[in-house]
CSV table of N, CA and C in Angstrom, one decimal:
chain,number,residue,atom,x,y,z
A,1,UNK,N,-9.4,16.6,-35.0
A,1,UNK,CA,-8.4,16.9,-33.3
A,1,UNK,C,-8.4,15.5,-32.7
A,2,UNK,N,-7.1,15.4,-32.1
A,2,UNK,CA,-6.7,13.7,-31.4
A,2,UNK,C,-6.9,14.0,-30.1
A,3,UNK,N,-7.6,12.7,-29.9
A,3,UNK,CA,-8.3,12.9,-28.6
A,3,UNK,C,-7.2,13.1,-27.8
A,4,UNK,N,-7.4,13.8,-26.2
A,4,UNK,CA,-6.8,14.0,-25.3
A,4,UNK,C,-5.9,12.3,-24.5
A,5,UNK,N,-4.6,12.4,-24.5
A,5,UNK,CA,-4.4,11.1,-23.4
A,5,UNK,C,-4.8,11.7,-22.3
A,6,UNK,N,-5.7,10.9,-21.2
A,6,UNK,CA,-5.6,10.7,-20.0
A,6,UNK,C,-5.5,9.9,-19.1
A,7,UNK,N,-4.8,10.0,-18.0
A,7,UNK,CA,-4.4,9.0,-16.9
A,7,UNK,C,-5.3,9.5,-15.6
A,8,UNK,N,-6.3,8.7,-15.1
A,8,UNK,CA,-6.4,8.9,-13.7
A,8,UNK,C,-5.2,7.9,-12.8
A,9,UNK,N,-5.1,9.3,-11.5
A,9,UNK,CA,-4.2,8.8,-10.6
A,9,UNK,C,-5.3,9.0,-9.0
A,10,UNK,N,-4.8,8.2,-8.4
A,10,UNK,CA,-5.0,8.7,-6.6
A,10,UNK,C,-3.5,7.8,-6.1
A,11,UNK,N,-3.8,8.3,-4.7
A,11,UNK,CA,-3.0,7.7,-3.6
A,11,UNK,C,-3.0,6.0,-3.3
A,12,UNK,N,-1.8,5.4,-2.8
A,12,UNK,CA,-2.1,4.4,-2.1
A,12,UNK,C,-3.6,4.3,-1.0
A,13,UNK,N,-3.7,3.4,-0.5
A,13,UNK,CA,-4.3,3.3,0.5
A,13,UNK,C,-3.2,2.4,1.5
A,14,UNK,N,-3.1,2.6,2.8
A,14,UNK,CA,-2.8,2.1,4.3
A,14,UNK,C,-3.4,0.5,4.4
A,15,UNK,N,-4.6,-0.1,4.6
A,15,UNK,CA,-5.2,-1.4,3.9
A,15,UNK,C,-4.8,-2.0,3.2
A,16,UNK,N,-4.1,-3.3,3.1
A,16,UNK,CA,-3.8,-4.4,2.3
A,16,UNK,C,-3.7,-5.6,2.2
A,17,UNK,N,-4.4,-6.5,1.2
A,17,UNK,CA,-4.4,-7.8,1.2
A,17,UNK,C,-3.3,-8.0,1.8
A,18,UNK,N,-3.1,-9.6,1.9
A,18,UNK,CA,-2.1,-10.1,2.3
A,18,UNK,C,-1.5,-10.7,1.6
A,19,UNK,N,-2.3,-10.6,0.4
A,19,UNK,CA,-0.8,-11.5,-0.5
A,19,UNK,C,-1.1,-10.6,-1.9
A,20,UNK,N,0.1,-10.7,-2.7
A,20,UNK,CA,0.5,-10.3,-4.1
A,20,UNK,C,-1.0,-10.0,-4.8
A,21,UNK,N,-1.5,-8.9,-5.5
A,21,UNK,CA,-2.6,-8.7,-6.2
A,21,UNK,C,-2.5,-7.4,-7.3
A,22,UNK,N,-3.5,-7.4,-8.0
A,22,UNK,CA,-3.3,-6.8,-8.9
A,22,UNK,C,-3.6,-5.1,-8.0
A,23,UNK,N,-3.1,-3.7,-8.1
A,23,UNK,CA,-2.7,-2.9,-7.5
A,23,UNK,C,-4.0,-2.3,-7.2
A,24,UNK,N,-4.9,-2.3,-7.9
A,24,UNK,CA,-6.4,-1.9,-8.0
A,24,UNK,C,-6.9,-2.6,-7.1
A,25,UNK,N,-6.3,-4.1,-6.6
A,25,UNK,CA,-7.7,-4.8,-5.4
A,25,UNK,C,-7.1,-5.0,-4.1
A,26,UNK,N,-5.2,-4.6,-4.3
A,26,UNK,CA,-4.8,-5.0,-3.2
A,26,UNK,C,-5.2,-4.5,-2.4
A,27,UNK,N,-5.1,-2.6,-2.4
A,27,UNK,CA,-5.9,-2.1,-1.3
A,27,UNK,C,-7.0,-2.2,-0.7
A,28,UNK,N,-7.5,-2.4,0.6
A,28,UNK,CA,-8.5,-2.3,0.9
A,28,UNK,C,-9.3,-0.6,0.4
A,29,UNK,N,-8.7,0.1,0.2
A,29,UNK,CA,-9.0,1.6,0.0
A,29,UNK,C,-10.8,1.5,-0.4
A,30,UNK,N,-12.0,2.0,-0.2
A,30,UNK,CA,-12.9,2.1,-0.9
A,30,UNK,C,-12.8,3.4,-2.5
A,31,UNK,N,-11.8,4.2,-1.7
A,31,UNK,CA,-11.4,5.3,-2.7
A,31,UNK,C,-10.7,4.1,-3.7
A,32,UNK,N,-9.8,3.9,-3.7
A,32,UNK,CA,-9.4,2.9,-4.8
A,32,UNK,C,-10.7,2.3,-5.2
A,33,UNK,N,-10.6,1.1,-4.4
A,33,UNK,CA,-11.4,0.2,-5.4
A,33,UNK,C,-12.6,1.1,-6.5
A,34,UNK,N,-13.2,2.0,-5.7
A,34,UNK,CA,-14.2,2.4,-6.5
A,34,UNK,C,-13.6,3.1,-7.9
A,35,UNK,N,-12.5,3.8,-7.4
A,35,UNK,CA,-11.9,4.0,-9.0
A,35,UNK,C,-11.1,2.9,-9.7
A,36,UNK,N,-10.8,2.2,-9.5
A,36,UNK,CA,-10.2,0.8,-10.1
A,36,UNK,C,-12.4,0.2,-11.1
A,37,UNK,N,-12.9,0.0,-10.5
A,37,UNK,CA,-13.9,-0.7,-11.0
A,37,UNK,C,-14.7,0.9,-12.7
A,38,UNK,N,-14.2,2.2,-11.9
A,38,UNK,CA,-14.9,3.2,-12.8
A,38,UNK,C,-14.3,2.8,-13.8
A,39,UNK,N,-12.8,3.3,-14.0
A,39,UNK,CA,-11.5,3.4,-14.5
A,39,UNK,C,-12.0,2.2,-16.2
A,40,UNK,N,-12.1,1.0,-15.5
A,40,UNK,CA,-12.5,0.0,-16.0
A,40,UNK,C,-13.7,0.4,-16.8
A,41,UNK,N,-14.5,0.7,-16.4
A,41,UNK,CA,-16.4,1.3,-16.9
A,41,UNK,C,-15.7,2.4,-18.2
A,42,UNK,N,-14.9,3.3,-17.5
A,42,UNK,CA,-14.7,4.4,-18.7
A,42,UNK,C,-13.5,4.3,-19.6
A,43,UNK,N,-12.9,2.7,-19.4
A,43,UNK,CA,-11.7,2.4,-20.0
A,43,UNK,C,-10.5,3.5,-20.2
A,44,UNK,N,-10.2,3.9,-18.7
A,44,UNK,CA,-9.6,4.9,-18.8
A,44,UNK,C,-8.7,3.9,-17.8
A,45,UNK,N,-7.3,5.2,-17.9
A,45,UNK,CA,-6.3,4.2,-17.2
A,45,UNK,C,-5.9,4.5,-15.7
A,46,UNK,N,-5.7,3.7,-15.0
A,46,UNK,CA,-5.6,3.9,-13.4
A,46,UNK,C,-4.7,3.7,-13.0
A,47,UNK,N,-3.8,4.6,-12.3
A,47,UNK,CA,-2.6,4.4,-11.6
A,47,UNK,C,-2.6,4.6,-10.4
A,48,UNK,N,-1.7,4.4,-9.3
A,48,UNK,CA,-1.1,4.4,-8.1
A,48,UNK,C,-0.3,4.9,-7.7
A,49,UNK,N,-0.3,6.1,-7.1
A,49,UNK,CA,1.3,6.6,-6.4
A,49,UNK,C,1.6,5.3,-5.0
A,50,UNK,N,2.5,5.3,-5.3
A,50,UNK,CA,3.0,4.2,-4.4
A,50,UNK,C,4.1,4.6,-3.5
A,51,UNK,N,4.1,4.9,-2.3
A,51,UNK,CA,5.0,5.2,-1.6
A,51,UNK,C,6.2,4.2,-1.7
A,52,UNK,N,6.3,2.9,-2.2
A,52,UNK,CA,7.8,1.8,-2.6
A,52,UNK,C,7.1,1.6,-3.9
A,53,UNK,N,6.8,1.8,-4.9
A,53,UNK,CA,6.9,1.3,-6.1
A,53,UNK,C,7.1,2.6,-6.8
A,54,UNK,N,6.5,3.6,-6.6
A,54,UNK,CA,6.0,4.7,-7.7
A,54,UNK,C,5.3,5.1,-8.1
A,55,UNK,N,4.9,4.4,-8.8
A,55,UNK,CA,3.8,5.0,-10.2
A,55,UNK,C,3.1,3.1,-10.2
A,56,UNK,N,1.9,3.0,-9.7
A,56,UNK,CA,2.2,1.8,-10.6
A,56,UNK,C,0.2,1.7,-11.6
A,57,UNK,N,0.4,1.1,-12.8
A,57,UNK,CA,-1.2,0.5,-13.0
A,57,UNK,C,-1.9,0.1,-12.2
A,58,UNK,N,-2.6,0.0,-11.8
A,58,UNK,CA,-3.9,-0.4,-11.1
A,58,UNK,C,-4.3,-2.3,-11.8
A,59,UNK,N,-3.7,-2.2,-12.6
A,59,UNK,CA,-3.7,-3.6,-13.1
A,59,UNK,C,-2.2,-4.5,-12.6
A,60,UNK,N,-1.4,-3.9,-12.6
A,60,UNK,CA,-0.4,-4.3,-12.3
A,60,UNK,C,-0.3,-5.4,-10.8
A,61,UNK,N,0.5,-6.2,-10.4
A,61,UNK,CA,-0.2,-7.2,-9.7
A,61,UNK,C,1.3,-7.0,-9.1
A,62,UNK,N,1.1,-6.7,-7.8
A,62,UNK,CA,2.3,-5.7,-7.1
A,62,UNK,C,2.1,-6.7,-5.3
A,63,UNK,N,3.7,-7.0,-4.2
A,63,UNK,CA,3.6,-7.4,-3.3
A,63,UNK,C,2.8,-6.3,-2.7
A,64,UNK,N,2.4,-6.7,-0.8
A,64,UNK,CA,1.9,-5.9,0.0
A,64,UNK,C,3.1,-4.8,0.9
A,65,UNK,N,2.9,-4.2,0.8
A,65,UNK,CA,4.3,-3.4,1.5
A,65,UNK,C,3.3,-2.5,3.2
A,66,UNK,N,4.2,-1.6,3.4
A,66,UNK,CA,4.2,-0.5,4.3
A,66,UNK,C,4.9,0.6,4.3
A,67,UNK,N,4.5,1.5,3.5
A,67,UNK,CA,5.4,3.0,3.6
A,67,UNK,C,4.4,4.1,3.0
A,68,UNK,N,5.0,5.4,3.5
A,68,UNK,CA,3.8,6.1,3.5
A,68,UNK,C,4.8,7.7,2.7
A,69,UNK,N,4.1,7.6,1.8
A,69,UNK,CA,4.7,8.9,0.7
A,69,UNK,C,5.4,10.5,1.9
A,70,UNK,N,6.4,10.1,1.5
A,70,UNK,CA,6.6,11.5,2.7
A,70,UNK,C,7.7,12.2,0.8
A,71,UNK,N,8.3,13.8,1.4
A,71,UNK,CA,8.9,14.4,0.8
A,71,UNK,C,10.0,13.5,0.2
A,72,UNK,N,11.2,12.8,1.1
A,72,UNK,CA,11.8,12.5,0.3
A,72,UNK,C,12.1,11.2,-0.5
A,73,UNK,N,11.0,10.5,-0.3
A,73,UNK,CA,10.3,9.5,-0.5
A,73,UNK,C,9.6,9.7,-1.9
A,74,UNK,N,9.5,11.0,-1.9
A,74,UNK,CA,8.8,11.6,-3.8
A,74,UNK,C,10.1,11.7,-4.2
A,75,UNK,N,10.9,12.0,-4.3
A,75,UNK,CA,12.1,12.4,-4.6
A,75,UNK,C,12.7,11.8,-4.7
A,76,UNK,N,13.1,10.3,-3.9
A,76,UNK,CA,13.5,8.9,-4.2
A,76,UNK,C,12.6,8.7,-5.9
A,77,UNK,N,11.6,8.3,-5.7
A,77,UNK,CA,10.6,7.7,-6.6
A,77,UNK,C,10.4,8.9,-7.9
A,78,UNK,N,10.6,9.5,-8.2
A,78,UNK,CA,9.7,10.8,-9.3
A,78,UNK,C,10.4,10.5,-10.2
A,79,UNK,N,11.5,9.3,-10.9
A,79,UNK,CA,11.8,9.5,-11.8
A,79,UNK,C,11.0,8.4,-12.6
A,80,UNK,N,10.5,7.4,-11.4
A,80,UNK,CA,9.1,6.0,-11.9
A,80,UNK,C,8.5,6.9,-12.5
A,81,UNK,N,7.9,7.5,-11.6
A,81,UNK,CA,6.7,8.3,-11.7
A,81,UNK,C,6.5,9.3,-13.1
A,82,UNK,N,8.0,10.2,-13.5
A,82,UNK,CA,7.9,10.9,-14.9
A,82,UNK,C,7.4,10.0,-15.8
A,83,UNK,N,8.1,9.1,-15.6
A,83,UNK,CA,7.9,8.0,-17.0
A,83,UNK,C,7.1,7.4,-17.1
A,84,UNK,N,6.3,7.0,-16.2
A,84,UNK,CA,5.1,6.6,-16.5
A,84,UNK,C,3.4,7.2,-17.3
A,85,UNK,N,4.1,8.8,-16.5
A,85,UNK,CA,3.1,10.0,-17.1
A,85,UNK,C,3.6,10.8,-18.3
A,86,UNK,N,4.4,10.6,-18.5
A,86,UNK,CA,5.2,11.4,-19.5
A,86,UNK,C,4.4,10.7,-20.8
A,87,UNK,N,3.2,10.1,-22.1
A,87,UNK,CA,2.7,10.4,-22.5
A,87,UNK,C,1.1,10.5,-22.6
A,88,UNK,N,0.9,11.3,-21.5
A,88,UNK,CA,0.1,11.3,-21.0
A,88,UNK,C,-0.9,12.8,-21.3
A,89,UNK,N,-1.8,13.2,-22.0
A,89,UNK,CA,-1.5,14.5,-22.0
A,89,UNK,C,-2.4,15.8,-20.7
A,90,UNK,N,-3.2,14.8,-20.5
A,90,UNK,CA,-4.0,15.3,-18.9
A,90,UNK,C,-3.9,14.3,-17.8
A,91,UNK,N,-3.6,14.8,-16.4
A,91,UNK,CA,-3.2,13.8,-15.5
A,91,UNK,C,-4.7,14.0,-14.1
A,92,UNK,N,-5.5,13.5,-14.3
A,92,UNK,CA,-6.6,13.4,-13.3
A,92,UNK,C,-6.5,13.0,-11.6
A,93,UNK,N,-6.1,13.9,-10.7
A,93,UNK,CA,-6.2,13.5,-9.8
A,93,UNK,C,-6.8,13.6,-8.8
A,94,UNK,N,-7.5,12.0,-8.3
A,94,UNK,CA,-8.5,12.0,-7.4
A,94,UNK,C,-8.1,11.9,-5.6
A,95,UNK,N,-8.4,13.3,-4.8
A,95,UNK,CA,-7.4,13.4,-3.7
A,95,UNK,C,-8.2,12.4,-2.6
A,96,UNK,N,-9.7,12.9,-2.4
A,96,UNK,CA,-10.5,12.3,-1.4
A,96,UNK,C,-9.8,11.9,0.1
A,97,UNK,N,-9.1,12.6,0.3
A,97,UNK,CA,-8.7,11.9,1.2
A,97,UNK,C,-7.4,11.6,2.2
A,98,UNK,N,-7.0,11.4,1.0
A,98,UNK,CA,-5.3,11.2,0.9
A,98,UNK,C,-4.5,12.2,1.4
A,99,UNK,N,-3.7,11.6,2.3
A,99,UNK,CA,-2.2,13.0,2.5
A,99,UNK,C,-1.2,13.2,1.8
A,100,UNK,N,-1.5,15.0,1.8
A,100,UNK,CA,-0.8,16.0,0.9
A,100,UNK,C,0.3,15.8,0.3
A,101,UNK,N,1.1,14.5,1.0
A,101,UNK,CA,2.3,14.3,0.4
A,101,UNK,C,2.4,13.9,-1.0
A,102,UNK,N,0.9,12.7,-1.2
A,102,UNK,CA,0.8,12.5,-2.7
A,102,UNK,C,0.4,13.5,-3.9
A,103,UNK,N,-0.5,14.6,-2.7
A,103,UNK,CA,-1.0,15.8,-4.1
A,103,UNK,C,0.5,16.9,-4.6
A,104,UNK,N,1.0,16.8,-3.6
A,104,UNK,CA,2.4,17.8,-3.4
A,104,UNK,C,3.4,16.9,-4.5
A,105,UNK,N,3.4,15.4,-4.7
A,105,UNK,CA,4.2,14.8,-5.3
A,105,UNK,C,4.0,14.9,-6.7
A,106,UNK,N,2.4,14.1,-6.7
A,106,UNK,CA,2.0,14.6,-8.6
A,106,UNK,C,2.1,15.9,-8.7
A,107,UNK,N,1.5,16.9,-8.2
A,107,UNK,CA,1.6,18.4,-8.5
A,107,UNK,C,2.9,18.5,-8.9
A,108,UNK,N,3.7,18.1,-8.4
A,108,UNK,CA,5.4,18.3,-8.5
A,108,UNK,C,6.1,17.8,-10.3
A,109,UNK,N,5.9,16.5,-10.0
A,109,UNK,CA,5.7,15.8,-11.8
A,109,UNK,C,4.9,16.4,-12.7
A,110,UNK,N,3.9,16.3,-12.3
A,110,UNK,CA,3.0,17.5,-13.9
A,110,UNK,C,4.0,18.2,-14.0
A,111,UNK,N,3.6,19.4,-13.3
A,111,UNK,CA,4.5,20.5,-13.8
A,111,UNK,C,6.0,20.2,-14.1
A,112,UNK,N,6.8,19.6,-13.8
A,112,UNK,CA,7.9,19.0,-14.8
A,112,UNK,C,7.3,18.5,-15.8
A,113,UNK,N,6.4,18.0,-16.0
A,113,UNK,CA,5.9,16.8,-17.6
A,113,UNK,C,5.3,18.3,-17.9
A,114,UNK,N,5.4,18.9,-17.6
A,114,UNK,CA,4.3,20.2,-18.5
A,114,UNK,C,2.9,19.7,-18.7
A,115,UNK,N,2.6,19.0,-18.2
A,115,UNK,CA,1.2,18.3,-18.0
A,115,UNK,C,0.0,19.1,-17.1
A,116,UNK,N,-1.2,19.1,-18.3
A,116,UNK,CA,-2.5,19.5,-17.5
A,116,UNK,C,-2.7,18.6,-16.2
A,117,UNK,N,-3.3,19.0,-15.3
A,117,UNK,CA,-3.3,18.7,-13.9
A,117,UNK,C,-4.2,19.1,-13.5
A,118,UNK,N,-5.4,18.0,-13.3
A,118,UNK,CA,-7.3,18.1,-12.7
A,118,UNK,C,-7.0,17.4,-11.5
A,119,UNK,N,-7.4,18.3,-10.0
A,119,UNK,CA,-7.5,17.9,-9.1
A,119,UNK,C,-8.7,18.2,-8.4
A,120,UNK,N,-8.8,16.7,-8.0
A,120,UNK,CA,-10.9,17.0,-7.6
A,120,UNK,C,-10.5,16.0,-6.1
A,121,UNK,N,-12.4,15.7,-5.7
A,121,UNK,CA,-12.1,15.4,-4.3
A,121,UNK,C,-12.0,15.7,-2.9
A,122,UNK,N,-12.6,15.0,-1.9
A,122,UNK,CA,-12.1,15.8,-0.8
A,122,UNK,C,-12.1,14.2,0.3
A,123,UNK,N,-12.0,14.7,1.9
A,123,UNK,CA,-12.3,13.4,2.3
A,123,UNK,C,-13.3,12.7,2.4
A,124,UNK,N,-13.0,11.3,2.9
A,124,UNK,CA,-14.6,10.9,3.0
A,124,UNK,C,-15.0,10.1,1.2
A,125,UNK,N,-14.0,10.3,0.5
A,125,UNK,CA,-14.4,9.8,-1.0
A,125,UNK,C,-15.8,11.3,-1.6
A,126,UNK,N,-15.8,12.5,-1.1
A,126,UNK,CA,-16.6,13.3,-1.0
A,126,UNK,C,-16.2,13.6,-3.2
A,127,UNK,N,-16.7,14.1,-3.5
A,127,UNK,CA,-17.3,14.6,-5.1
A,127,UNK,C,-16.7,13.2,-5.6
A,128,UNK,N,-16.7,12.2,-5.3
A,128,UNK,CA,-16.5,11.4,-6.7
A,128,UNK,C,-17.2,11.0,-7.4
A,129,UNK,N,-18.5,11.0,-7.1
A,129,UNK,CA,-19.1,11.3,-8.6
A,129,UNK,C,-18.9,12.1,-9.9
A,130,UNK,N,-18.0,13.1,-9.5
A,130,UNK,CA,-17.4,14.3,-10.9
A,130,UNK,C,-16.5,13.9,-11.9
A,131,UNK,N,-15.9,12.5,-11.5
A,131,UNK,CA,-15.4,12.2,-12.8
A,131,UNK,C,-15.9,11.9,-13.9
A,132,UNK,N,-17.0,11.9,-13.9
A,132,UNK,CA,-17.7,11.7,-15.5
A,132,UNK,C,-17.8,12.7,-15.9
A,133,UNK,N,-18.3,13.9,-15.3
A,133,UNK,CA,-18.5,15.3,-16.1
A,133,UNK,C,-17.1,16.1,-16.3
A,134,UNK,N,-16.1,15.9,-15.6
A,134,UNK,CA,-15.0,16.2,-16.0
A,134,UNK,C,-14.4,15.6,-16.9
A,135,UNK,N,-14.2,14.7,-17.2
A,135,UNK,CA,-13.9,13.8,-18.7
A,135,UNK,C,-14.4,14.4,-19.6
A,136,UNK,N,-15.6,14.6,-19.5
A,136,UNK,CA,-16.9,14.9,-20.3
A,136,UNK,C,-16.2,16.8,-21.0
A,137,UNK,N,-15.7,16.6,-19.9
A,137,UNK,CA,-15.0,18.5,-20.0
A,137,UNK,C,-14.2,18.8,-20.6
A,138,UNK,N,-13.5,17.9,-21.1
A,138,UNK,CA,-11.9,17.2,-21.8
A,138,UNK,C,-12.3,17.2,-23.2
A,139,UNK,N,-13.4,17.0,-23.6
A,139,UNK,CA,-13.5,16.4,-25.0
A,139,UNK,C,-13.9,17.2,-26.1
């Protein structure tokens, strides 16, 4: 059996560094930074839903910006998000207190692509430690 191709996704954060950085380091959010470190440890691609860029790899260097995801913004960015996730089998989305519009956006994309979507986490980084057990359940 082939190994499932898994993408880890989370929402961007409001507070950012002031200079261009890898997306995983640009956002000052403890959620983003923790997932960035864990994705490296687990050799798992991390993507961040950005209200400006659509979906960015955590390793991609991007400029700081000020934008928040809305329903219209999701529609505008949907093609960019779809194209980056089309080759994955499973999308794991860590919510961790992010606005519901980010969850709505990734849910819509996963449904359109026919991909399995696993959502976990709640405010203040709740359940962040469950990532490894979720990954193990997919093997």
